[in-house]
Amino acid sequence: SQQGEEDPQALSIQEGENATMNCSYKTSINNLQWYRQNSGRGLVHLILIRSNEREKHSGRLRVTLDTSKKSSSLLITASRAADTASYFCATGGPFNAGGTSYGKLTFGQGTILTVHP
Amino acid sequence: GAVVSQHPSWVICKSGTSVKIECRSLDFQATTMFWYRQFPKQSLMLMATSNEGSKATYEQGVEKDKFLINHASLTLSTLTVTSAHPEDSSFYICSAREPPGRNQPQHFGDGTRLSIL
């Protein structure tokens, strides 16, 4: 079953605008990751934020994590048409004993981002 | 960066056929790989965790005899869909977690689109 929900389900913006996507989750986590998927392709890892981190940057990407609210956001600044894709958050952990949960990711429903040139 | 290769990218076959999908980590060793299934416009659903040298761990509701997983080496995991039927048609994606440690991203293959006639 899916851990969390993403909001919005679809986002349509113009090139140059910023895009913000939100992700909520339900259980405690070790980290939260954001991935991008172009249509019909595999996922590309964008950024990983650990549970003890609050904000992380990578190029035009900014990710925040609020563990008290069990939520994260992904901000893409100065969007480009090439950013058009589906974006998924995924939670990892907690890595307790038992092994079966070790390294597993639970994905959100995803946000379909369309950037118009 | 870490690369995961998945083959084939596209399969069309008749009902009753068994189909094998390969997932290889090209530049790192992966003791654990993951198999996902994705329906159109939906998120990824984890099917099973593939462990090198031991039995795979299947998620609830996934038929072990239907989806056979073999992880014979540190760079190769295979998923065999046995006696495939039209309802098995889907997009299957594998991933491998880059070592070492817990807070490492997963790297995904490009997926295999399986169509059963």
Short mmCIF file of C-alpha atoms in Angstrom, two decimals:
data_model
loop_
_atom_site.label_atom_id
_atom_site.label_comp_id
_atom_site.label_asym_id
_atom_site.label_seq_id
_atom_site.Cartn_x
_atom_site.Cartn_y
_atom_site.Cartn_z
CA SER A 1 0.00 0.00 0.00
CA GLN A 2 1.13 3.54 -0.60
CA GLN A 3 2.60 5.40 2.33
CA GLY A 4 1.66 8.88 1.44
CA GLU A 5 -0.11 11.28 -0.74
CA GLU A 6 1.17 13.90 -3.06
CA ASP A 7 -0.38 17.19 -3.77
CA PRO A 8 -1.28 18.36 -6.31
CA GLN A 9 -1.94 15.35 -8.51
CA ALA A 10 -1.28 17.48 -11.56
CA LEU A 11 0.39 20.84 -12.01
CA SER A 12 0.54 22.92 -15.16
CA ILE A 13 2.77 26.00 -15.33
CA GLN A 14 4.63 28.22 -17.76
CA GLU A 15 8.34 28.09 -18.34
CA GLY A 16 10.20 30.24 -15.88
CA GLU A 17 7.67 29.79 -13.10
CA ASN A 18 8.36 27.85 -9.93
CA ALA A 19 6.72 24.50 -9.26
CA THR A 20 5.98 23.26 -5.76
CA MET A 21 4.92 19.72 -4.98
CA ASN A 22 4.00 18.39 -1.57
CA CYS A 23 4.20 14.96 -0.06
CA SER A 24 2.73 13.62 3.16
CA TYR A 25 3.48 10.32 4.83
CA LYS A 26 2.16 8.35 7.75
CA THR A 27 4.87 6.42 9.56
CA SER A 28 8.27 7.30 10.95
CA ILE A 29 11.03 7.40 8.37
CA ASN A 30 14.79 7.32 8.01
CA ASN A 31 14.89 9.38 4.88
CA LEU A 32 12.70 10.79 2.15
CA GLN A 33 13.63 10.77 -1.49
CA TRP A 34 12.31 12.50 -4.56
CA TYR A 35 12.33 10.88 -7.97
CA ARG A 36 11.42 11.96 -11.44
CA GLN A 37 9.90 9.77 -14.14
CA ASN A 38 9.59 10.65 -17.77
CA SER A 39 6.75 8.92 -19.57
CA GLY A 40 7.45 5.24 -20.14
CA ARG A 41 10.85 5.35 -18.49
CA GLY A 42 12.41 4.38 -15.20
CA LEU A 43 12.86 6.69 -12.26
CA VAL A 44 15.70 9.11 -11.82
CA HIS A 45 16.84 9.95 -8.32
CA LEU A 46 16.74 13.68 -7.61
CA ILE A 47 17.49 14.23 -3.98
CA LEU A 48 17.56 12.43 -0.63
CA ILE A 49 16.90 14.17 2.64
CA ARG A 50 17.54 12.44 5.94
CA SER A 51 15.11 12.55 8.81
CA ASN A 52 17.42 14.83 10.81
CA GLU A 53 17.67 17.35 7.99
CA ARG A 54 15.18 20.13 7.33
CA GLU A 55 16.22 21.47 3.96
CA LYS A 56 18.39 20.45 1.08
CA HIS A 57 19.33 22.03 -2.22
CA SER A 58 20.53 20.64 -5.51
CA GLY A 59 20.76 23.00 -8.44
CA ARG A 60 17.26 24.32 -9.11
CA LEU A 61 15.74 21.88 -6.63
CA ARG A 62 14.93 22.64 -3.04
CA VAL A 63 13.50 20.03 -0.70
CA THR A 64 12.15 20.61 2.76
CA LEU A 65 11.20 18.05 5.38
CA ASP A 66 8.99 18.57 8.41
CA THR A 67 8.97 15.38 10.42
CA SER A 68 6.56 16.82 12.99
CA LYS A 69 3.98 17.25 10.24
CA LYS A 70 5.16 14.20 8.32
CA SER A 71 5.43 16.22 5.15
CA SER A 72 7.93 17.26 2.52
CA SER A 73 7.96 19.65 -0.38
CA LEU A 74 9.88 19.81 -3.62
CA LEU A 75 10.42 23.18 -5.22
CA ILE A 76 11.69 23.48 -8.78
CA THR A 77 12.71 27.02 -9.55
CA ALA A 78 12.79 28.64 -12.97
CA SER A 79 11.12 25.64 -14.56
CA ARG A 80 11.87 24.51 -18.09
CA ALA A 81 9.83 22.55 -20.59
CA ALA A 82 12.29 19.69 -20.06
CA ASP A 83 11.14 19.46 -16.43
CA THR A 84 7.84 18.03 -17.66
CA ALA A 85 7.56 14.64 -15.96
CA SER A 86 5.97 12.81 -13.04
CA TYR A 87 7.54 13.43 -9.67
CA PHE A 88 7.33 10.94 -6.82
CA CYS A 89 8.31 11.13 -3.21
CA ALA A 90 9.37 7.93 -1.51
CA THR A 91 10.01 7.22 2.12
CA GLY A 92 12.69 4.91 3.38
CA GLY A 93 12.92 3.15 6.72
CA PRO A 94 12.75 2.98 9.59
CA PHE A 95 15.43 0.35 9.48
CA ASN A 96 14.41 -1.78 12.36
CA ALA A 97 15.33 -5.35 12.97
CA GLY A 98 13.82 -8.02 10.80
CA GLY A 99 15.43 -7.10 7.55
CA THR A 100 12.34 -7.18 5.43
CA SER A 101 11.93 -3.44 5.60
CA TYR A 102 15.60 -2.70 5.09
CA GLY A 103 16.09 -0.39 2.15
CA LYS A 104 12.46 -0.56 1.04
CA LEU A 105 10.91 2.55 -0.40
CA THR A 106 7.24 3.40 -0.23
CA PHE A 107 6.11 5.72 -2.99
CA GLY A 108 3.55 8.46 -3.03
CA GLN A 109 0.99 8.75 -5.78
CA GLY A 110 3.02 11.27 -7.72
CA THR A 111 2.52 14.68 -9.25
CA ILE A 112 2.32 15.11 -13.00
CA LEU A 113 4.10 18.33 -13.86
CA THR A 114 3.61 19.98 -17.23
CA VAL A 115 5.75 22.98 -18.10
CA HIS A 116 4.56 24.90 -21.14
CA PRO A 117 7.18 26.63 -23.28
CA GLY B 1 26.89 7.73 -11.31
CA ALA B 2 25.41 4.35 -10.53
CA VAL B 3 23.69 2.70 -13.45
CA VAL B 4 21.11 -0.05 -13.50
CA SER B 5 20.35 -1.80 -16.75
CA GLN B 6 17.07 -3.60 -17.34
CA HIS B 7 16.37 -5.90 -20.24
CA PRO B 8 14.29 -6.29 -22.29
CA SER B 9 12.62 -2.91 -22.48
CA TRP B 10 9.56 -4.26 -24.24
CA VAL B 11 7.98 -7.68 -24.54
CA ILE B 12 4.87 -8.84 -26.36
CA CYS B 13 3.97 -12.48 -26.04
CA LYS B 14 1.11 -14.93 -26.05
CA SER B 15 -0.85 -15.93 -23.00
CA GLY B 16 0.74 -18.86 -21.19
CA THR B 17 4.30 -17.85 -22.01
CA SER B 18 6.88 -17.32 -19.29
CA VAL B 19 8.87 -14.11 -19.54
CA LYS B 20 12.21 -13.37 -17.89
CA ILE B 21 13.33 -9.82 -17.12
CA GLU B 22 16.91 -9.05 -16.14
CA CYS B 23 18.16 -6.30 -13.89
CA ARG B 24 21.87 -5.56 -13.71
CA SER B 25 23.85 -3.11 -11.65
CA LEU B 26 26.61 -2.03 -14.02
CA ASP B 27 29.12 -0.25 -11.85
CA PHE B 28 28.38 -1.32 -8.33
CA GLN B 29 27.51 -4.44 -6.40
CA ALA B 30 23.99 -4.71 -5.12
CA THR B 31 23.18 -7.23 -2.43
CA THR B 32 19.60 -6.04 -2.57
CA MET B 33 17.47 -5.24 -5.57
CA PHE B 34 13.81 -4.37 -5.75
CA TRP B 35 11.08 -5.19 -8.22
CA TYR B 36 8.15 -2.86 -8.79
CA ARG B 37 5.05 -2.92 -10.90
CA GLN B 38 3.43 0.19 -12.27
CA PHE B 39 0.04 0.56 -13.92
CA PRO B 40 -0.66 3.45 -16.28
CA LYS B 41 -0.77 6.81 -14.55
CA GLN B 42 -0.25 5.20 -11.17
CA SER B 43 2.56 4.97 -8.70
CA LEU B 44 5.04 2.15 -8.18
CA MET B 45 3.98 -0.84 -6.16
CA LEU B 46 6.77 -2.85 -4.58
CA MET B 47 6.43 -6.51 -5.51
CA ALA B 48 9.45 -8.05 -3.86
CA THR B 49 12.90 -7.50 -2.45
CA SER B 50 15.58 -9.57 -4.11
CA ASN B 51 18.42 -10.67 -1.86
CA GLU B 52 21.66 -12.00 -3.27
CA GLY B 53 22.20 -15.60 -2.30
CA SER B 54 18.90 -16.03 -0.50
CA LYS B 55 15.20 -16.13 -1.12
CA ALA B 56 13.34 -13.06 -2.19
CA THR B 57 10.95 -11.33 0.18
CA TYR B 58 7.55 -10.82 -1.38
CA GLU B 59 5.03 -8.16 -0.50
CA GLN B 60 1.62 -9.15 0.67
CA GLY B 61 -0.62 -10.21 -2.17
CA VAL B 62 2.19 -11.00 -4.61
CA GLU B 63 2.21 -14.62 -5.75
CA LYS B 64 5.62 -16.17 -5.27
CA ASP B 65 5.00 -18.93 -7.77
CA LYS B 66 3.81 -16.46 -10.34
CA PHE B 67 6.69 -14.03 -10.05
CA LEU B 68 9.91 -15.97 -9.61
CA ILE B 69 12.91 -13.98 -8.51
CA ASN B 70 16.51 -15.10 -8.66
CA HIS B 71 19.44 -13.04 -7.42
CA ALA B 72 22.35 -15.27 -8.26
CA SER B 73 25.12 -12.68 -8.24
CA LEU B 74 25.87 -9.27 -6.78
CA THR B 75 25.07 -7.60 -10.09
CA LEU B 76 22.13 -9.54 -11.48
CA SER B 77 18.56 -10.18 -10.41
CA THR B 78 15.93 -11.75 -12.64
CA LEU B 79 12.16 -11.69 -12.49
CA THR B 80 10.30 -14.43 -14.32
CA VAL B 81 6.60 -14.00 -14.90
CA THR B 82 5.41 -17.58 -15.24
CA SER B 83 2.51 -18.57 -17.45
CA ALA B 84 1.70 -14.94 -18.09
CA HIS B 85 -1.85 -13.84 -18.74
CA PRO B 86 -3.29 -10.55 -19.98
CA GLU B 87 -3.80 -9.32 -16.42
CA ASP B 88 -0.04 -9.53 -15.94
CA SER B 89 0.46 -6.87 -18.58
CA SER B 90 2.14 -3.95 -16.90
CA PHE B 91 5.31 -1.90 -16.60
CA TYR B 92 7.88 -3.66 -14.44
CA ILE B 93 10.77 -1.71 -12.98
CA CYS B 94 13.76 -2.87 -10.98
CA SER B 95 16.03 -0.89 -8.74
CA ALA B 96 19.20 -1.41 -6.77
CA ARG B 97 20.35 0.43 -3.72
CA GLU B 98 23.81 1.88 -3.96
CA PRO B 99 26.08 0.76 -1.14
CA PRO B 100 27.10 1.36 1.52
CA GLY B 101 24.78 2.30 4.29
CA ARG B 102 21.15 2.99 4.81
CA ASN B 103 20.80 6.49 3.45
CA GLN B 104 21.62 5.73 -0.11
CA PRO B 105 19.32 6.30 -3.06
CA GLN B 106 17.95 3.57 -5.21
CA HIS B 107 18.90 3.53 -8.86
CA PHE B 108 16.27 2.38 -11.30
CA GLY B 109 16.33 0.53 -14.55
CA ASP B 110 14.39 1.92 -17.48
CA GLY B 111 11.60 -0.57 -17.01
CA THR B 112 10.10 -3.37 -19.06
CA ARG B 113 6.75 -2.99 -20.69
CA LEU B 114 5.08 -6.39 -20.76
CA SER B 115 2.08 -6.97 -23.00
CA ILE B 116 0.37 -10.33 -22.91
CA LEU B 117 -1.97 -11.07 -25.79
#
